[in-house]
mmCIF file of N, CA and C in Angstrom:
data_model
loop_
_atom_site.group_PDB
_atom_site.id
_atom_site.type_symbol
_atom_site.label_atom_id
_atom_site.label_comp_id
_atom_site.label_asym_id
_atom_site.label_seq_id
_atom_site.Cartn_x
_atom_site.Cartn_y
_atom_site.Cartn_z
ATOM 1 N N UNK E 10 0.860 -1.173 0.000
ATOM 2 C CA UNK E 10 0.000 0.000 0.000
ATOM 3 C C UNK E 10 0.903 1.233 0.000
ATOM 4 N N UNK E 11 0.985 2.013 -0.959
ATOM 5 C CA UNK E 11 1.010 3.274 -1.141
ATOM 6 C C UNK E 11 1.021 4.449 -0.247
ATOM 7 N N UNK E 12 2.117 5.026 0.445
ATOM 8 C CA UNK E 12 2.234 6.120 1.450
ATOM 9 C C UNK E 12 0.689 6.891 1.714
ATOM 10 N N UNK E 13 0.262 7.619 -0.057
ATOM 11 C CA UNK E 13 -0.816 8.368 -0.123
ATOM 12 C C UNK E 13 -2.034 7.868 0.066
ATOM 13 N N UNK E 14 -2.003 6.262 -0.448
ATOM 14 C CA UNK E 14 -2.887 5.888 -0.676
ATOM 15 C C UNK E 14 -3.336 5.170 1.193
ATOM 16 N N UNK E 15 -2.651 5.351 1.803
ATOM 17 C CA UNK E 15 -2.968 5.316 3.447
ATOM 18 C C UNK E 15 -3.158 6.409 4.212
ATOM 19 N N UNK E 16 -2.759 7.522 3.996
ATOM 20 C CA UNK E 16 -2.575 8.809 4.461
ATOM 21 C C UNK E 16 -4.518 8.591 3.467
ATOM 22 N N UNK E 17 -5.030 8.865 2.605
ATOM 23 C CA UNK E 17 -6.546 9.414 2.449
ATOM 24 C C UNK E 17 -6.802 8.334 2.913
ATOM 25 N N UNK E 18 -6.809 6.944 3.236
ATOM 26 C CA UNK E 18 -7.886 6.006 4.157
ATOM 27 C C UNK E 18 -7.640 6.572 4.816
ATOM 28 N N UNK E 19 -6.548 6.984 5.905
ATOM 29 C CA UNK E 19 -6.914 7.421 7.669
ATOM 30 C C UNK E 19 -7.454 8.507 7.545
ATOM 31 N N UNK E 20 -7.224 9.698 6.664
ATOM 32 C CA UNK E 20 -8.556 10.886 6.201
ATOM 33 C C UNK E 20 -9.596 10.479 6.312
ATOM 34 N N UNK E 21 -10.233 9.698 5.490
ATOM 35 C CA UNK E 21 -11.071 9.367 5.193
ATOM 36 C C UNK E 21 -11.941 8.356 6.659
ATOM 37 N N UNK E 22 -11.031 7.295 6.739
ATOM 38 C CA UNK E 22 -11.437 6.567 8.334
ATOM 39 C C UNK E 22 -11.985 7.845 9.793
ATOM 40 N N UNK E 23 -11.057 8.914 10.064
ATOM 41 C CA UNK E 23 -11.196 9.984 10.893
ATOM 42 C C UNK E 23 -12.361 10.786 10.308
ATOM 43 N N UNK E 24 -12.703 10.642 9.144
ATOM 44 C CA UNK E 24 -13.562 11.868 9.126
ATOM 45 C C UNK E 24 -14.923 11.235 9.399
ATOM 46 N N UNK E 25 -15.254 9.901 9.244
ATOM 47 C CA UNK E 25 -16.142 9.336 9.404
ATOM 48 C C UNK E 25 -16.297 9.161 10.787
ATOM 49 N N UNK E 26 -15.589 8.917 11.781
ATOM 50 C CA UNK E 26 -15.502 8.562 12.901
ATOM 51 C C UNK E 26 -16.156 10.253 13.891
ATOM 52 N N UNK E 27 -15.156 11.185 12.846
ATOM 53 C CA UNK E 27 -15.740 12.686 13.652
ATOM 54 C C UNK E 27 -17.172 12.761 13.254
ATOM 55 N N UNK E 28 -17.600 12.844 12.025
ATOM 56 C CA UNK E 28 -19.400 13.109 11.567
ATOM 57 C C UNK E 28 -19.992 12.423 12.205
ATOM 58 N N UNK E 29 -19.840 10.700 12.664
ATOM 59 C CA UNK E 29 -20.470 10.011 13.814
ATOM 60 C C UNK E 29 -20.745 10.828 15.046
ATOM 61 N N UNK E 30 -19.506 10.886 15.826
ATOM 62 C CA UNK E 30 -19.606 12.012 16.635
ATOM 63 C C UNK E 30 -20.363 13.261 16.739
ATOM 64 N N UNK E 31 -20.310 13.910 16.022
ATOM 65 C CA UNK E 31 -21.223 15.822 15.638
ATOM 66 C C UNK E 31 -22.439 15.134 15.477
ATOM 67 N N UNK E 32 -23.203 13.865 14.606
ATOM 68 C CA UNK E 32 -24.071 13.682 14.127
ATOM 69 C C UNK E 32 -25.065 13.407 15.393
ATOM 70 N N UNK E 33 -24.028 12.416 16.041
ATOM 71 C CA UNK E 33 -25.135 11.709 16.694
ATOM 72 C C UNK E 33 -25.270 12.645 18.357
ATOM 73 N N UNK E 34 -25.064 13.896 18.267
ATOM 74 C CA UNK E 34 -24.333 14.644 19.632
ATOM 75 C C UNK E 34 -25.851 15.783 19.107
ATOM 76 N N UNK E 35 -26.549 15.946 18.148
ATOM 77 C CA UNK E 35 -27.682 17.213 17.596
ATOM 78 C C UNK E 35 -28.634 16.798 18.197
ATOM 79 N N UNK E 36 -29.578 17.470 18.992
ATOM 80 C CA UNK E 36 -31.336 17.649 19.333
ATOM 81 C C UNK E 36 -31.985 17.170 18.343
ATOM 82 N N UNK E 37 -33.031 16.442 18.662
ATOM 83 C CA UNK E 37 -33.967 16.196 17.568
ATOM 84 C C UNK E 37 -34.556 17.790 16.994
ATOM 85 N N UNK E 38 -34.397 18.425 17.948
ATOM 86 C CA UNK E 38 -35.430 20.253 17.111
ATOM 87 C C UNK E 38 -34.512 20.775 16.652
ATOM 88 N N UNK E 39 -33.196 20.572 16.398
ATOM 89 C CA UNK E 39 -31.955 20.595 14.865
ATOM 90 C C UNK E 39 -31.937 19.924 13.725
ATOM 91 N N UNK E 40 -32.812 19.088 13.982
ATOM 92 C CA UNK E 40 -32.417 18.042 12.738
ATOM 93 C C UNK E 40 -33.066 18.861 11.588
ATOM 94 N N UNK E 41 -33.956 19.462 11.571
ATOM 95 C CA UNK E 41 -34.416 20.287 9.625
ATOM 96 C C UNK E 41 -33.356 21.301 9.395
ATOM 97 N N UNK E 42 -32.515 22.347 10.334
ATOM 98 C CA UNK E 42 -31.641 23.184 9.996
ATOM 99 C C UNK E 42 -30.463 22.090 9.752
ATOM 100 N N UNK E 43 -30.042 21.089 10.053
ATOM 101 C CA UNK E 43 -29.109 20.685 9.902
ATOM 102 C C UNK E 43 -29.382 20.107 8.549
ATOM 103 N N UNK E 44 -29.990 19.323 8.073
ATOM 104 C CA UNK E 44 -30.727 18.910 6.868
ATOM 105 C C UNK E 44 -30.380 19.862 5.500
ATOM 106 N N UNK E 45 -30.795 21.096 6.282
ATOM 107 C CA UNK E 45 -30.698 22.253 5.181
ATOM 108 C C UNK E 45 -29.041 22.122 5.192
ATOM 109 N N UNK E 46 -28.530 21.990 5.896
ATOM 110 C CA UNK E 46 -26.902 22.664 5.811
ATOM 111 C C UNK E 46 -26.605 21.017 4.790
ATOM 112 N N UNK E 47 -26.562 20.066 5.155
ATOM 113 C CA UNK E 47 -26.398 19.116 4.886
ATOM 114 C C UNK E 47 -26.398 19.191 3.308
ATOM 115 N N UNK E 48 -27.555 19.658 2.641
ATOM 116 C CA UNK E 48 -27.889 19.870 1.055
ATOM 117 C C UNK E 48 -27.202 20.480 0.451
ATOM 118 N N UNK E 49 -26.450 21.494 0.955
ATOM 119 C CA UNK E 49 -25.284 22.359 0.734
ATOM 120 C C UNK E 49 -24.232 21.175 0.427
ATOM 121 N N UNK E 50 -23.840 20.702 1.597
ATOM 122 C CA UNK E 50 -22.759 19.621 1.499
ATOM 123 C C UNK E 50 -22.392 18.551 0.560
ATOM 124 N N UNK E 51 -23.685 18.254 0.091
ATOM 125 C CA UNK E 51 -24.013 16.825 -1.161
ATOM 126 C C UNK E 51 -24.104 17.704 -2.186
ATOM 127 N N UNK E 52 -24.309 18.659 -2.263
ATOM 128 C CA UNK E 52 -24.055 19.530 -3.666
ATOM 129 C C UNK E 52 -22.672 19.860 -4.147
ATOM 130 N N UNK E 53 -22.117 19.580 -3.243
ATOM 131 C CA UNK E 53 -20.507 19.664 -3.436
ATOM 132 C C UNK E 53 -19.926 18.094 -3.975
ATOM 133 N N UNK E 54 -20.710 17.038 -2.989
ATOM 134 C CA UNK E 54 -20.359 16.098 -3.258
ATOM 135 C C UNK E 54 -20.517 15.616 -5.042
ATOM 136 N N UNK E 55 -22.017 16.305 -5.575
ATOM 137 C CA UNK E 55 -21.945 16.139 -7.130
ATOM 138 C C UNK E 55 -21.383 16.444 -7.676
ATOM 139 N N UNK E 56 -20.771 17.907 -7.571
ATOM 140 C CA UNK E 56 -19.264 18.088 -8.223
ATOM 141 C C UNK E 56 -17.897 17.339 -8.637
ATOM 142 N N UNK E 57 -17.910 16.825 -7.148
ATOM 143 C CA UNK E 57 -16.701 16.226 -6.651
ATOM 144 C C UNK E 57 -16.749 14.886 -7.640
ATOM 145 N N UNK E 58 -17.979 14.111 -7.656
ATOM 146 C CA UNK E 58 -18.209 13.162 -8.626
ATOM 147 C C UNK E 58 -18.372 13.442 -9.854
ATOM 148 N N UNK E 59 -18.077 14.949 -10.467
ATOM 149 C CA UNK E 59 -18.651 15.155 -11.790
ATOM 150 C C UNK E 59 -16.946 15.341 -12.212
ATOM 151 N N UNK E 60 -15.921 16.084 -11.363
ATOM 152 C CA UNK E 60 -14.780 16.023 -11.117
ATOM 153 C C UNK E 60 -13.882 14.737 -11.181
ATOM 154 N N UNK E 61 -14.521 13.395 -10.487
ATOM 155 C CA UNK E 61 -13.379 12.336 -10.686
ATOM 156 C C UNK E 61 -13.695 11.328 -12.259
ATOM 157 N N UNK E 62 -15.274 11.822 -12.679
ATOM 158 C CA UNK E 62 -15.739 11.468 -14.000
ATOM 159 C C UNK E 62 -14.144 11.832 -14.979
ATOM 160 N N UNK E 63 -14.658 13.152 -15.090
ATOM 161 C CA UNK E 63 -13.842 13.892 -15.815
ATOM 162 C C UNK E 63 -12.006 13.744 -16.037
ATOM 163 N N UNK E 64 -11.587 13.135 -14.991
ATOM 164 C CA UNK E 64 -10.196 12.322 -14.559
ATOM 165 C C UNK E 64 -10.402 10.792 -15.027
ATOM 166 N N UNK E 65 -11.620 10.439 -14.807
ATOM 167 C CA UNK E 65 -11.430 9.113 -15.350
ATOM 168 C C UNK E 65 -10.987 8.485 -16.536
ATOM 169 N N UNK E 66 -10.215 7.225 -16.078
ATOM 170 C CA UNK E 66 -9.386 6.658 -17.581
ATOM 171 C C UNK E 66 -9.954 5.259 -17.229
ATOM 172 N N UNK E 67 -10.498 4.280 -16.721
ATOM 173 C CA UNK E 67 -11.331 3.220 -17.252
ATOM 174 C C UNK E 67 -12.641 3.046 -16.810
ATOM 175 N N UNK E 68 -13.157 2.220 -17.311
ATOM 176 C CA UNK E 68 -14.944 2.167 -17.150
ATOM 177 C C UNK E 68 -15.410 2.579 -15.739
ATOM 178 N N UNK E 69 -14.292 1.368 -15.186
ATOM 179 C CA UNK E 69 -14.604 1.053 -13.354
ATOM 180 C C UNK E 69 -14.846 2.512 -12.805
ATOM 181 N N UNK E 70 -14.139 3.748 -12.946
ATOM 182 C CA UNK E 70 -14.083 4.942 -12.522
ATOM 183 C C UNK E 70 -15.263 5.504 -12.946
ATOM 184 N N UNK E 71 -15.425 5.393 -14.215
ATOM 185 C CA UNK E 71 -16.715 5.895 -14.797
ATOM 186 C C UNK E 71 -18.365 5.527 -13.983
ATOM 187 N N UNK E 72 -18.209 4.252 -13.604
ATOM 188 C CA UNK E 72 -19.281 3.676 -12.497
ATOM 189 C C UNK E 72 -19.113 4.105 -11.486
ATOM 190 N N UNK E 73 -18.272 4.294 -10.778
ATOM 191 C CA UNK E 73 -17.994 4.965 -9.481
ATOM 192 C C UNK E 73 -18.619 6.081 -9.442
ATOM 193 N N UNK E 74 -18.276 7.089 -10.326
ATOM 194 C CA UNK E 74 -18.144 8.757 -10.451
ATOM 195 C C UNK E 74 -19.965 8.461 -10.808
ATOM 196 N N UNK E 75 -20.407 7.805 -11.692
ATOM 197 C CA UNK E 75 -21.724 8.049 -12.047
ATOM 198 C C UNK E 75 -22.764 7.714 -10.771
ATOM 199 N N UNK E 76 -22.410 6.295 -9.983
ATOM 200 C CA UNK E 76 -22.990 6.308 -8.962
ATOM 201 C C UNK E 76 -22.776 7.098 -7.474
ATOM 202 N N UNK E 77 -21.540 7.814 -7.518
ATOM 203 C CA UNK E 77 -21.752 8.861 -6.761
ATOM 204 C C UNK E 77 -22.462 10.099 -6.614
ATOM 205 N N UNK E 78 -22.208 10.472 -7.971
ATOM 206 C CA UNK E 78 -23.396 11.567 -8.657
ATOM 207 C C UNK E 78 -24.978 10.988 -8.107
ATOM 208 N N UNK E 79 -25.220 10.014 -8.874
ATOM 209 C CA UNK E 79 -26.516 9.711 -8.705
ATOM 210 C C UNK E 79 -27.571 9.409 -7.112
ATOM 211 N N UNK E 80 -26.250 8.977 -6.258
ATOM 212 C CA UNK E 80 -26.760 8.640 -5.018
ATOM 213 C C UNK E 80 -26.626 10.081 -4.473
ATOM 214 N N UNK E 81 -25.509 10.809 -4.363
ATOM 215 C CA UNK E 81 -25.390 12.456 -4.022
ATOM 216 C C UNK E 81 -26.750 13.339 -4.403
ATOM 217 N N UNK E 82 -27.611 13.196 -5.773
ATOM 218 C CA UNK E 82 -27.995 13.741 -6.558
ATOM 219 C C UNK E 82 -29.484 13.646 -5.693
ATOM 220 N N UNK E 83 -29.456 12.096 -5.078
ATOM 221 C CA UNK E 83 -30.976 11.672 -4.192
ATOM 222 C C UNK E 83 -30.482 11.993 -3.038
ATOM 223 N N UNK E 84 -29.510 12.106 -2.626
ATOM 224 C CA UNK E 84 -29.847 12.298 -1.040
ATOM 225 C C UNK E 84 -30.055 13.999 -1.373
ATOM 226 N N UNK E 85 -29.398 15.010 -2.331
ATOM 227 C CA UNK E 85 -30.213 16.284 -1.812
ATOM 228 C C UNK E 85 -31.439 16.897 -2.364
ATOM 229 N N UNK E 86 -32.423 15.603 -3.663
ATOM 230 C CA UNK E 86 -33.730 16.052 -3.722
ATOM 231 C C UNK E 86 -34.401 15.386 -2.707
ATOM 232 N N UNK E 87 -33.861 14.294 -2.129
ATOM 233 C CA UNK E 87 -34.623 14.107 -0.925
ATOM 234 C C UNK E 87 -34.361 14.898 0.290
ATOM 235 N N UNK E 88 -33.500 15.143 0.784
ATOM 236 C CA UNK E 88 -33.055 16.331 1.677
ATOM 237 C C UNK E 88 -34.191 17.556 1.574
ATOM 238 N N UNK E 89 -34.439 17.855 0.235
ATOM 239 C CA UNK E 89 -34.984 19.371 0.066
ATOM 240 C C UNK E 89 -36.703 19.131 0.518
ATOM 241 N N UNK E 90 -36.917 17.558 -0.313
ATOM 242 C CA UNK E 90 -38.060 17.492 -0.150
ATOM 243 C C UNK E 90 -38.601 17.071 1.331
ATOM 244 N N UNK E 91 -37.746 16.543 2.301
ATOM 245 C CA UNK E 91 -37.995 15.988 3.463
ATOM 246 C C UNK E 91 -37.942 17.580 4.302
ATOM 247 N N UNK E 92 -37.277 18.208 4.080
ATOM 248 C CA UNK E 92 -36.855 20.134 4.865
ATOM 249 C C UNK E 92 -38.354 20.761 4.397
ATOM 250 N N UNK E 93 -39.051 20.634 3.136
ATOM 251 C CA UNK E 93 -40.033 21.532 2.728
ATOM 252 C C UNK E 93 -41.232 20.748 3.301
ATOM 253 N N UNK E 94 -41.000 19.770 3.344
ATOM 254 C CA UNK E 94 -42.377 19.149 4.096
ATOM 255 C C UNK E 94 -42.309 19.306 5.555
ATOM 256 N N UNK E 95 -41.035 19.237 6.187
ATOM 257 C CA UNK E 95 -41.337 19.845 7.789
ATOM 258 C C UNK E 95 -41.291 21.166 7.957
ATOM 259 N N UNK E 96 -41.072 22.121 7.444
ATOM 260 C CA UNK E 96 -41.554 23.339 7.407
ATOM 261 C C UNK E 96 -42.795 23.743 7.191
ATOM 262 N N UNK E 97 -43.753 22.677 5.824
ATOM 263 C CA UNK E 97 -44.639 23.139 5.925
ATOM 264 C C UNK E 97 -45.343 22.875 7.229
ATOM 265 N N UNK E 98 -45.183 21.757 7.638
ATOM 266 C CA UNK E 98 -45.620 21.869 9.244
ATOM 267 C C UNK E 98 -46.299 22.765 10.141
ATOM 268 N N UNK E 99 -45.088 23.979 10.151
ATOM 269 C CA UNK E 99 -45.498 25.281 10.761
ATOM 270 C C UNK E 99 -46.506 26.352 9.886
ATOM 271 N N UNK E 100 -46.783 26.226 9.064
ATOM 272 C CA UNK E 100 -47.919 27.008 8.290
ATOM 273 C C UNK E 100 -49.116 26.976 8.940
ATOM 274 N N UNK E 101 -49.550 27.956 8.902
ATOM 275 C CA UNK E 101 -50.914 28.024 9.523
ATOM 276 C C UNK E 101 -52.076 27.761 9.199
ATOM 277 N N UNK E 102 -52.731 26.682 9.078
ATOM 278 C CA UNK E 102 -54.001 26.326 8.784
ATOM 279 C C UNK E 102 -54.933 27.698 8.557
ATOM 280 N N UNK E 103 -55.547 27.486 7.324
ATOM 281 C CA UNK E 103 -57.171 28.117 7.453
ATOM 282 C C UNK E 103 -58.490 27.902 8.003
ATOM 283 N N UNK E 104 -58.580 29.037 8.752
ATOM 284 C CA UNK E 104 -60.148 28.982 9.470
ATOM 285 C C UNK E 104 -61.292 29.072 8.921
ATOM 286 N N UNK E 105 -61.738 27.595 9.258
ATOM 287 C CA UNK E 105 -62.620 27.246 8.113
ATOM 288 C C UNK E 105 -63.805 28.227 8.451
ATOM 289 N N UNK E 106 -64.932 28.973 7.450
ATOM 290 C CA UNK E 106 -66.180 29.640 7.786
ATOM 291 C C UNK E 106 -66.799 28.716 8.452
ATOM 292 N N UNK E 107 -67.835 29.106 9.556
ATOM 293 C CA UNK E 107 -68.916 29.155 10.178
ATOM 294 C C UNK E 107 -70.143 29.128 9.308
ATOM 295 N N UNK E 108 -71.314 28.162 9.592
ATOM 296 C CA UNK E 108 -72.683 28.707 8.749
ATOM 297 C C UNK E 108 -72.990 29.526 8.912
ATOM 298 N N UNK E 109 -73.263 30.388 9.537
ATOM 299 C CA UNK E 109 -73.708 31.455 10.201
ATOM 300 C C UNK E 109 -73.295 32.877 9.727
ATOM 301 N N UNK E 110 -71.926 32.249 9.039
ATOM 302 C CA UNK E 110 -70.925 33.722 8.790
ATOM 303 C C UNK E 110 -71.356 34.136 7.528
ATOM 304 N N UNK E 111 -71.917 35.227 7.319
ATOM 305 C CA UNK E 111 -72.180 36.124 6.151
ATOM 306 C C UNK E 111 -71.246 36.996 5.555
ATOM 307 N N UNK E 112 -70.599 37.427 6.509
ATOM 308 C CA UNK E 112 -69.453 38.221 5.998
ATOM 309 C C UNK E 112 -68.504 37.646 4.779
ATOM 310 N N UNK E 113 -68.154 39.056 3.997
ATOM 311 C CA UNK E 113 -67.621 38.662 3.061
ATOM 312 C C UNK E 113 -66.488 39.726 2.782
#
């Protein structure tokens, strides 16, 4: 194994080990702001996969880079759509008329 190629596993091993940590340390009444920040984050990640596409020199890379994209691509329309549905949450219902109510 490769100097570099151990130096980004233990990157990579530590960074997972810290997001465990931060992740599992948030209030449940954080979790939609964090969500939001989160969508930010996987939007980078499509890059990053549109980036090792673009470097790629055999197929195998090409599958990689495409299924990173693609899984990146669902976790932040699902992200957006799971944040807009608990927000709508807080919207305020309409008061429904009364029979009685004439007013107009």
């Amino acid at each position: 194994m490769s100097e570099e190629l151990f130096t980004n596993l233990a990157i990579f091993v530590l960074s997972l080990l810290v997001g465990f940590e931060v992740m599992s340390k948030i209030p449940a009444t954080l979790q939609t702001p964090m969500m939001s920040g989160a969508n930010a984050i996987h939007g980078v990640v499509v890059v990053g996969a549109f980036v090792i596409a673009a470097e790629a020199n055999s197929w195998v890379f090409y599958i990689l880079a495409f299924l990173g994209a693609v899984f990146a691509a669902i976790n932040v329309a699902g992200g957006y759509t799971v944040t807009d549905r608990m927000l709508g949450m807080f919207d305020r219902k309409p008061k429904a008329k009364s029979e009685g109510d004439d007013s107009k």
